[in-house]
Amino acid sequence: NKIVIGFVFSPATLIVNLVPSVAKSIYKPALNNLMSDGLTKKAYRQTMAEYSAMQANIGSAFNMAKAAWRYQRSGLTGDTARFLEDQSPIANKHGGRIFGFFPRALLATDAFFENINYRGFAVGDATGRAYEEAAVLVAKGRASGELPEDKVDAFVDKLVKKRVKEAVEKAYAPDENAIDILEANAITRGLTGKKRENFILNELEKNEELFIKATNDDGKDYVQDLLFKRDFSGNGAASQLARGYEQFVNRHPAMRLMGQLFFRTPVRVFEEGIRMTPMLNLVSPKFMKELKGGPGVPKMRHIRAQGEAMMGYAIAGSVMSLYATGNITGSMGTNYKQTRQGENTGELEPYTIKFSDGS
């Protein structure tokens, strides 16, 4: 299966993988905080904290991406390639370096975005909670006269930094599967006996900081949703069916060649397409439940549904407005054969959009 996938993937696959990851990393923090708290000072500070943490963590995320390429594992969430959902890299002697190039490259890019978005989520969430705590403490301090007005800002800053530091420390833990990961990697290198043992010990000593895992479940769900990698919960008939199929093909890999070569990611992409399509998302029970919120619905899921609904309807409304004013058109032809011929020769554009400056 991995050899087949190695031939299916191409540089275009890497680009297709990068574009949504970059876009969602840019707009998701602002959109989520806007949906959570509106245009408030808390939302602004939480958003800025999230973006700042993401930028500050680029170097560390790049190192984690290199580790994912080297060990063929994403240490933070424990995932392997999003298209395979299993734990068996190709041995080098069987052409692993060649056939595994694109799957490893995809895994490395995913590891990079996992790390910057997970750190951003952890810091942003801690910042928001700290400002809520600070607001309560400042109000009490002012009422009792124990907190002078000229010391309020310093008190708030100190509290926020303290809570963020605590949250970051709690967001990570040593990966207890590090030895198993390194042993599997040593096998792909053809190492045996003492050489394998020395390899494992040396890698642990040199890269101890890379063998960590995420402990914030909300953060893990956030990055796995962002990268279309979230596992099937098994709640509901459709989810149970999808989970059962995925487990079946993992036990019988040859079945992939007779059906869907990739499964989890296409399903998640299709699901998000439904969630962001106006009117169509109304027939999705899960989306409507999360959009409504209430008991049993995690806050982050509720916020995500609100953001997807707002973005979907905003895009649809913009397109309809442009169409109604004549600023966006189709090919402007009535004979589809002539229109297609004109498009093929480059004389006609399939779609046109006019901007405010007339271009």
XYZ file of C-alpha atoms in Angstrom:
359
model
C 0.000 0.000 0.000
C 2.745 2.439 0.879
C 4.507 1.765 -2.413
C 1.273 2.471 -4.301
C 0.720 5.646 -2.277
C 4.315 6.690 -2.926
C 3.572 6.616 -6.649
C 0.197 8.373 -6.287
C 1.585 11.372 -4.393
C 3.415 14.201 -6.152
C 4.642 17.772 -5.496
C 1.099 18.921 -6.245
C -0.070 16.800 -3.294
C 2.255 18.720 -0.990
C 0.884 22.031 -2.260
C -2.720 20.882 -1.814
C -1.796 19.777 1.712
C -0.115 23.075 2.572
C -2.704 25.563 1.298
C -5.589 24.720 3.674
C -3.183 24.254 6.601
C -1.681 27.710 6.058
C -5.073 29.343 5.499
C -6.682 27.789 8.569
C -3.655 28.594 10.730
C -4.100 32.243 9.735
C -7.836 32.735 10.119
C -8.901 30.146 12.721
C -7.558 31.888 15.862
C -9.211 35.203 14.976
C -12.470 33.561 13.888
C -12.747 31.338 16.975
C -12.087 34.174 19.410
C -14.510 36.449 17.555
C -17.216 33.781 17.861
C -16.365 33.159 21.519
C -16.227 36.713 22.871
C -17.087 39.088 20.048
C -15.258 42.367 19.532
C -13.956 42.639 23.094
C -10.614 43.467 24.634
C -10.355 39.918 25.958
C -10.881 38.442 22.475
C -8.285 40.810 21.007
C -5.676 39.979 23.657
C -6.361 36.255 23.392
C -6.037 36.379 19.607
C -2.787 38.335 19.757
C -1.401 35.945 22.373
C -2.268 32.993 20.142
C -0.595 34.468 17.066
C 2.457 35.514 19.079
C 2.834 32.018 20.527
C 2.543 30.475 17.057
C 5.232 32.771 15.698
C 7.535 32.179 18.670
C 7.155 28.413 18.289
C 8.131 28.224 14.601
C 11.694 27.101 15.376
C 10.547 24.349 17.714
C 7.838 23.268 15.266
C 10.433 23.038 12.501
C 12.520 20.726 14.694
C 9.462 18.579 15.357
C 8.812 18.433 11.616
C 12.361 17.203 11.040
C 11.853 14.577 13.743
C 8.596 13.459 12.087
C 10.470 13.097 8.790
C 13.297 11.181 10.446
C 11.241 8.847 12.641
C 8.086 8.709 10.469
C 5.952 9.640 13.491
C 4.224 12.791 14.652
C 5.260 12.775 18.292
C 2.857 15.434 19.553
C -0.376 13.593 18.736
C 1.052 10.136 18.041
C -0.211 10.116 14.457
C 1.521 8.599 11.463
C 0.710 9.611 7.900
C -2.839 10.936 7.726
C -3.560 8.712 4.725
C -2.412 5.429 6.291
C -3.576 5.502 9.910
C -1.158 2.745 10.938
C 2.305 2.329 12.398
C 4.468 0.474 9.862
C 7.062 2.522 7.951
C 8.747 1.133 4.841
C 12.126 -0.498 5.415
C 14.988 1.298 3.676
C 16.186 -1.911 2.050
C 12.795 -2.180 0.354
C 13.020 1.328 -1.077
C 11.635 3.176 1.925
C 13.631 6.331 1.208
C 12.223 6.487 -2.316
C 8.656 5.281 -1.920
C 8.196 6.990 1.427
C 9.353 10.443 0.319
C 5.955 12.073 -0.210
C 4.153 10.392 2.730
C 7.016 11.472 5.007
C 6.942 14.996 3.583
C 3.206 15.217 4.273
C 3.723 13.904 7.782
C 6.465 16.472 8.403
C 4.305 19.388 7.241
C 1.450 18.137 9.408
C 3.808 17.902 12.397
C 4.882 21.515 11.819
C 1.317 22.845 11.774
C 0.309 20.598 14.675
C 2.974 22.128 16.861
C 2.450 25.802 16.102
C -1.340 25.537 16.342
C -1.289 23.426 19.498
C 1.039 25.910 21.226
C -1.093 28.792 20.009
C -4.257 27.142 21.340
C -2.700 26.374 24.732
C -1.376 29.914 25.162
C -4.516 31.593 23.833
C -6.822 29.531 26.042
C -4.669 30.205 29.120
C -4.554 33.924 28.291
C -8.333 34.171 28.027
C -8.873 32.319 31.290
C -6.223 34.472 33.022
C -7.895 37.724 31.947
C -11.231 36.438 33.256
C -9.583 35.570 36.580
C -7.803 38.924 36.649
C -11.054 40.821 36.088
C -12.578 39.183 39.158
C -9.489 39.765 41.341
C -9.096 43.381 40.215
C -12.744 44.106 41.021
C -12.284 42.638 44.502
C -9.022 44.523 44.993
C -10.581 47.821 44.008
C -13.586 47.237 46.260
C -11.395 46.465 49.249
C -8.831 49.142 48.443
C -5.991 46.580 48.533
C -5.094 47.090 44.862
C -4.100 50.677 43.931
C -5.159 51.830 40.468
C -1.577 52.469 39.349
C -0.670 48.819 40.024
C -3.576 47.180 38.196
C -1.792 46.740 34.849
C 1.316 45.255 36.451
C -0.832 42.884 38.512
C -2.763 41.694 35.445
C 0.388 41.209 33.342
C 2.063 39.220 36.098
C -0.977 36.990 36.573
C -1.359 36.346 32.826
C 2.314 35.420 32.417
C 2.112 33.088 35.386
C -1.008 31.306 34.130
C 0.371 30.993 30.593
C 3.615 29.500 31.884
C 1.682 26.987 33.986
C -0.554 26.070 31.047
C 2.383 25.496 28.689
C 4.113 23.283 31.243
C 0.945 21.212 31.674
C 0.297 21.017 27.921
C 3.210 18.638 27.296
C 4.442 15.389 28.818
C 7.260 12.945 27.958
C 6.234 10.401 25.351
C 6.320 6.964 26.951
C 6.391 5.393 23.473
C 9.697 7.029 22.503
C 11.668 3.762 22.705
C 9.098 1.943 20.558
C 9.256 4.726 17.963
C 13.041 4.602 17.837
C 13.109 0.822 17.712
C 10.749 0.805 14.724
C 12.953 3.399 13.036
C 16.075 1.352 13.763
C 14.446 -1.655 12.114
C 13.809 0.331 8.930
C 17.520 1.215 8.939
C 18.453 -2.450 9.153
C 20.129 -2.076 12.555
C 20.368 -5.109 14.816
C 21.842 -6.096 18.163
C 24.214 -3.613 19.771
C 23.966 -1.167 16.864
C 20.213 -0.903 17.327
C 20.584 -0.398 21.079
C 23.245 2.298 20.615
C 21.086 4.066 18.023
C 18.123 4.223 20.408
C 20.214 5.482 23.324
C 21.984 8.117 21.218
C 18.768 9.439 19.703
C 17.104 9.678 23.119
C 20.089 11.547 24.507
C 20.371 13.992 21.606
C 16.670 14.643 20.991
C 14.984 14.177 24.337
C 13.012 17.416 23.931
C 11.438 16.112 20.714
C 9.826 13.076 22.333
C 6.862 14.803 23.914
C 3.111 14.361 23.602
C 0.143 16.670 23.915
C -1.889 16.437 27.124
C -4.516 19.114 26.421
C -7.417 17.176 24.894
C -9.159 20.303 23.614
C -5.925 21.388 21.951
C -5.448 17.969 20.361
C -8.998 18.008 18.995
C -8.429 21.524 17.668
C -5.300 20.662 15.662
C -6.684 17.354 14.420
C -9.838 19.092 13.190
C -7.700 21.775 11.587
C -5.629 19.164 9.711
C -8.551 16.813 8.895
C -7.040 14.061 11.067
C -9.519 13.569 13.900
C -10.368 9.936 14.612
C -13.913 8.631 14.330
C -15.597 8.660 17.735
C -17.936 5.746 17.113
C -20.902 7.768 18.378
C -23.760 7.356 15.935
C -24.370 4.920 13.109
C -22.311 6.743 10.468
C -19.328 7.183 12.784
C -19.499 3.533 13.875
C -19.585 2.411 10.249
C -16.612 4.614 9.333
C -14.635 3.469 12.356
C -15.383 -0.172 11.636
C -14.313 0.181 8.005
C -11.071 1.924 9.002
C -10.244 -0.789 11.533
C -11.041 -3.481 8.960
C -8.711 -2.101 6.273
C -5.984 -1.575 8.889
C -6.208 -5.288 9.717
C -6.356 -6.202 6.011
C -4.240 -3.598 4.151
C -4.680 -5.323 0.788
C -8.333 -4.275 0.849
C -7.255 -0.675 0.251
C -6.312 -1.614 -3.293
C -9.853 -2.879 -3.898
C -11.622 0.178 -2.560
C -10.731 3.580 -1.140
C -6.947 3.977 -0.902
C -7.334 6.923 1.477
C -10.230 7.209 3.903
C -10.113 9.348 7.023
C -8.861 12.560 5.445
C -11.272 12.543 2.458
C -14.148 11.902 4.853
C -13.093 14.817 7.087
C -12.637 17.128 4.083
C -16.102 16.174 2.797
C -17.555 16.691 6.277
C -16.087 20.175 6.562
C -17.377 21.005 3.091
C -20.893 20.142 4.237
C -20.474 22.129 7.455
C -19.438 25.263 5.538
C -22.032 25.031 2.741
C -25.083 27.223 3.467
C -28.399 25.351 3.611
C -26.679 21.988 3.135
C -25.253 22.226 6.648
C -28.807 22.448 8.000
C -29.354 18.751 7.203
C -26.285 17.693 9.191
C -27.531 16.618 12.659
C -24.075 16.797 14.215
C -23.431 20.297 12.895
C -26.825 21.553 14.054
C -26.297 20.068 17.509
C -22.904 21.778 17.828
C -24.251 25.042 16.424
C -27.077 25.055 18.958
C -24.683 24.277 21.840
C -25.892 23.469 25.329
C -25.318 20.475 27.627
C -23.113 17.752 26.190
C -21.541 20.002 23.536
C -17.947 21.124 24.287
C -17.456 24.879 24.066
C -14.788 24.524 21.376
C -17.148 22.514 19.158
C -19.854 25.153 19.582
C -17.428 27.932 18.667
C -16.180 25.991 15.647
C -19.718 25.465 14.337
C -20.545 29.156 14.782
C -17.406 30.173 12.893
C -18.055 27.764 10.032
C -21.656 28.937 9.722
C -20.669 32.604 9.697
C -17.891 32.100 7.150
C -20.041 29.933 4.888
C -22.934 32.379 4.824
C -20.602 35.366 4.459
C -18.971 33.842 1.372
C -22.317 32.846 -0.126
C -23.755 36.298 0.562
C -20.773 38.022 -1.023
C -21.035 35.882 -4.159
C -24.769 36.507 -4.467
C -24.248 40.241 -3.991
C -21.557 40.347 -6.684
C -23.768 38.326 -9.017
C -26.783 40.573 -8.418
C -24.749 43.693 -9.237
C -23.222 42.147 -12.346
C -19.698 42.106 -10.922
C -19.404 38.348 -11.133
C -20.606 36.446 -14.181
C -20.321 33.115 -15.915
C -18.927 32.727 -19.393
C -21.670 34.995 -20.830
C -22.546 32.593 -23.624
C -25.788 30.812 -24.560
C -24.308 28.078 -26.749
C -22.318 25.828 -24.470
C -20.364 24.269 -27.366
C -19.157 27.627 -28.633
C -18.456 28.744 -25.074
C -16.339 25.671 -24.337
C -14.446 26.141 -27.622
C -13.760 29.758 -26.721
C -12.518 28.720 -23.263
C -10.264 26.055 -24.749
C -8.654 28.582 -27.101
C -8.233 31.133 -24.327
C -10.544 33.685 -25.935
C -13.230 33.411 -23.252
C -12.869 33.300 -19.501
C -15.048 30.725 -17.717
C -15.794 33.233 -14.956
C -15.245 36.938 -14.539
C -15.096 39.093 -11.421
C -15.033 42.885 -11.502
C -13.414 44.805 -8.662
C -14.303 48.248 -7.391
C -11.560 49.880 -9.484
C -13.021 48.375 -12.669
C -10.325 45.746 -13.185
